[in-house]
PDB file of C-alpha atoms and ligand atoms in Angstrom:
ATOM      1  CA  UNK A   1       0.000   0.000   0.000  1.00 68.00           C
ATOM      2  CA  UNK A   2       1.095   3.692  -0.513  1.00 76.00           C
ATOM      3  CA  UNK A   3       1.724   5.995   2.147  1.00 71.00           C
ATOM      4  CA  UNK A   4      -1.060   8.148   0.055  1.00 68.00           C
ATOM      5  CA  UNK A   5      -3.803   5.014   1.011  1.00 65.00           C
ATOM      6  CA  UNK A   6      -2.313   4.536   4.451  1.00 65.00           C
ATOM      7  CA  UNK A   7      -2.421   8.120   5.484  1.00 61.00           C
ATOM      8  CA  UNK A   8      -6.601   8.342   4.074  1.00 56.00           C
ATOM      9  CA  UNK A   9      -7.139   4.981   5.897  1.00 56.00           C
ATOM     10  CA  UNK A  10      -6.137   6.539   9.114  1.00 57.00           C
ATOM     11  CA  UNK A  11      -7.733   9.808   8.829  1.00 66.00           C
ATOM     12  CA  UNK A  12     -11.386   7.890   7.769  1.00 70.00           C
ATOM     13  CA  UNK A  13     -13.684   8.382  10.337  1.00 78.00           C
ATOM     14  CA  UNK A  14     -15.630   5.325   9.133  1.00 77.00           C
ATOM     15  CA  UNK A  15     -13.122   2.194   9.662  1.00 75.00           C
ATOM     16  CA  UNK A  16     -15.213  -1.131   8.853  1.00 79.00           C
ATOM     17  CA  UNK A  17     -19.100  -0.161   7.876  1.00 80.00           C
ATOM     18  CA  UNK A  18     -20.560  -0.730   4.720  1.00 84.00           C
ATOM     19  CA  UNK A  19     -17.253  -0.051   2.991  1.00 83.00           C
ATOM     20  CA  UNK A  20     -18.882  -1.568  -0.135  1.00 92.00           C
ATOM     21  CA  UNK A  21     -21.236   1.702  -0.958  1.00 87.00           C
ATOM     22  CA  UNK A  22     -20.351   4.648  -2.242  1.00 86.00           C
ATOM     23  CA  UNK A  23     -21.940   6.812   0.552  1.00 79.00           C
ATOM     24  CA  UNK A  24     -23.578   5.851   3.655  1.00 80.00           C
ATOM     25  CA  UNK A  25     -27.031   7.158   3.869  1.00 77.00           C
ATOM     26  CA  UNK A  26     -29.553   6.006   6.283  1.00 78.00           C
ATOM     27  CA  UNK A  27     -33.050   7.755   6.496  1.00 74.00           C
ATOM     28  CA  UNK A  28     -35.883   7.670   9.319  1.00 72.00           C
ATOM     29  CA  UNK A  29     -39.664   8.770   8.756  1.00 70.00           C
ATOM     30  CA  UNK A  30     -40.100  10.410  11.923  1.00 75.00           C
ATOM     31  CA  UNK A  31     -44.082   9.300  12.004  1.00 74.00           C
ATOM     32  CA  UNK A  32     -42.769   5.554  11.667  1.00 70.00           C
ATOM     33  CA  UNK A  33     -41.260   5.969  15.083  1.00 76.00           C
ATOM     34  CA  UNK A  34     -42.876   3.444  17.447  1.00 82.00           C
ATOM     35  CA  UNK A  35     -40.457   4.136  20.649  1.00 87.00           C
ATOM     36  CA  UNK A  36     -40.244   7.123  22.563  1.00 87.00           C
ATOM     37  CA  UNK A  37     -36.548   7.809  21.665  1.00 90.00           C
ATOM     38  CA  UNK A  38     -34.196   6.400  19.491  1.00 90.00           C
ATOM     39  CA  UNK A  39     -30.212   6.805  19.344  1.00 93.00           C
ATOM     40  CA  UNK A  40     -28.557   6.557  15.929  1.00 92.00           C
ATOM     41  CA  UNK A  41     -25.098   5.950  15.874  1.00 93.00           C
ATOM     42  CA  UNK A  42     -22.661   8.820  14.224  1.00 91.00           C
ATOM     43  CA  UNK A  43     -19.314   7.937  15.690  1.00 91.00           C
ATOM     44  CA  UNK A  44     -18.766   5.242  13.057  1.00 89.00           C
ATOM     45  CA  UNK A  45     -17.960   2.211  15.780  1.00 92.00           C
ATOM     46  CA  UNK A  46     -21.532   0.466  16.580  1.00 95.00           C
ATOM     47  CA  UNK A  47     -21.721  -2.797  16.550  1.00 95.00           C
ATOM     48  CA  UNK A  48     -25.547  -2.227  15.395  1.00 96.00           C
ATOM     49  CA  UNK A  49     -25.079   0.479  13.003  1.00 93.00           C
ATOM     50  CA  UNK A  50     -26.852   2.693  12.292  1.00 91.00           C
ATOM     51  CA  UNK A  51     -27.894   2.873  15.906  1.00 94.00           C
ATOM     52  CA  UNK A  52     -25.893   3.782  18.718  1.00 96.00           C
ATOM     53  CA  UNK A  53     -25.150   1.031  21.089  1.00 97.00           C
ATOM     54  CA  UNK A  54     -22.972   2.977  23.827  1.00 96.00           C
ATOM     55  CA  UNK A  55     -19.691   2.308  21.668  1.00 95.00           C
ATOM     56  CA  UNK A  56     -18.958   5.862  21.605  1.00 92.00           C
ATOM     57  CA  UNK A  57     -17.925   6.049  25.324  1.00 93.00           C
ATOM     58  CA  UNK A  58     -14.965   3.278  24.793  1.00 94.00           C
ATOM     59  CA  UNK A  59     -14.030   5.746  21.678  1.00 89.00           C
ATOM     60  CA  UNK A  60     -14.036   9.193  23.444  1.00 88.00           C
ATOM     61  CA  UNK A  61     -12.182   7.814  26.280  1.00 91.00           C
ATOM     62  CA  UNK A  62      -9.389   6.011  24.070  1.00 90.00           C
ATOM     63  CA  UNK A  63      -9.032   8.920  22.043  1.00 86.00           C
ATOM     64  CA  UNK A  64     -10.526  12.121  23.245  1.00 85.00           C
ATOM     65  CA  UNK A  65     -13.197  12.913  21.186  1.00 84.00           C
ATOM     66  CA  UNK A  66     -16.461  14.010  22.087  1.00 86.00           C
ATOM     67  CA  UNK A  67     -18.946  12.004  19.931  1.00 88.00           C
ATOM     68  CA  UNK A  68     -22.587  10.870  20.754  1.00 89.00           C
ATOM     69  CA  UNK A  69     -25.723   9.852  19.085  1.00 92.00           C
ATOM     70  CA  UNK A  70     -27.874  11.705  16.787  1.00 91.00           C
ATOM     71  CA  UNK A  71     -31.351  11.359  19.341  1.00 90.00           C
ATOM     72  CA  UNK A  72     -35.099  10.782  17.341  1.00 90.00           C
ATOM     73  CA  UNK A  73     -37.409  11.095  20.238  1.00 86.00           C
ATOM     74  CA  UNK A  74     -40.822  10.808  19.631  1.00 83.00           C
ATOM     75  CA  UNK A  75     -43.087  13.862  19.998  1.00 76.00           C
ATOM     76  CA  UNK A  76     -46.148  13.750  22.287  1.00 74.00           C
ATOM     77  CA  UNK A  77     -49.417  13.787  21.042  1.00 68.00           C
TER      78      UNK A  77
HETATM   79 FE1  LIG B   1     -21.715   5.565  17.902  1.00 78.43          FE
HETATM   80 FE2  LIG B   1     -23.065   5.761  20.158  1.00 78.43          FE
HETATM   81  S1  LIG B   1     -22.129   4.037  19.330  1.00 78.43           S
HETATM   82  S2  LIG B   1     -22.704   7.296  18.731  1.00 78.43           S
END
């Protein structure tokens, strides 16, 4: 590999998910929500992407940044 493709693997955010598309694109309809809240993941390291399963803390504590969820809570009637 080139130092070129090493040094844009490193600075991906996205390391491992859905490396086969072009772009990543996941979309909600807000009225389909059928939970009160729901987290979806935008630090790149879920294990159930696209939604959030906690794995952010383990990444902002190994490297300092301050990531979290993208929150879809559902709006009272
Ligand atoms: Fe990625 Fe929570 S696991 S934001």
């Amino acid at each position: 590999r080139s130092l070129v493709a090493v040094r844009a693997e490193a600075q991906a955010i996205n390391p491992e998910i859905r490396k086969t598309e072009e772009k990543v694109v996941d979309s909600v309809m807000v009225a389909e929500l059928s939970k009160p809240l729901t987290a979806y993941c935008r630090c790149w390291r879920s294990g159930t992407f696209p939604l959030c399963d906690g794995s952010h803390v383990k990444h902002n504590k190994a490297t300092g940044d301050n990531v979290g969820p993208l929150l879809l809570k559902k709006q009272k009637e």
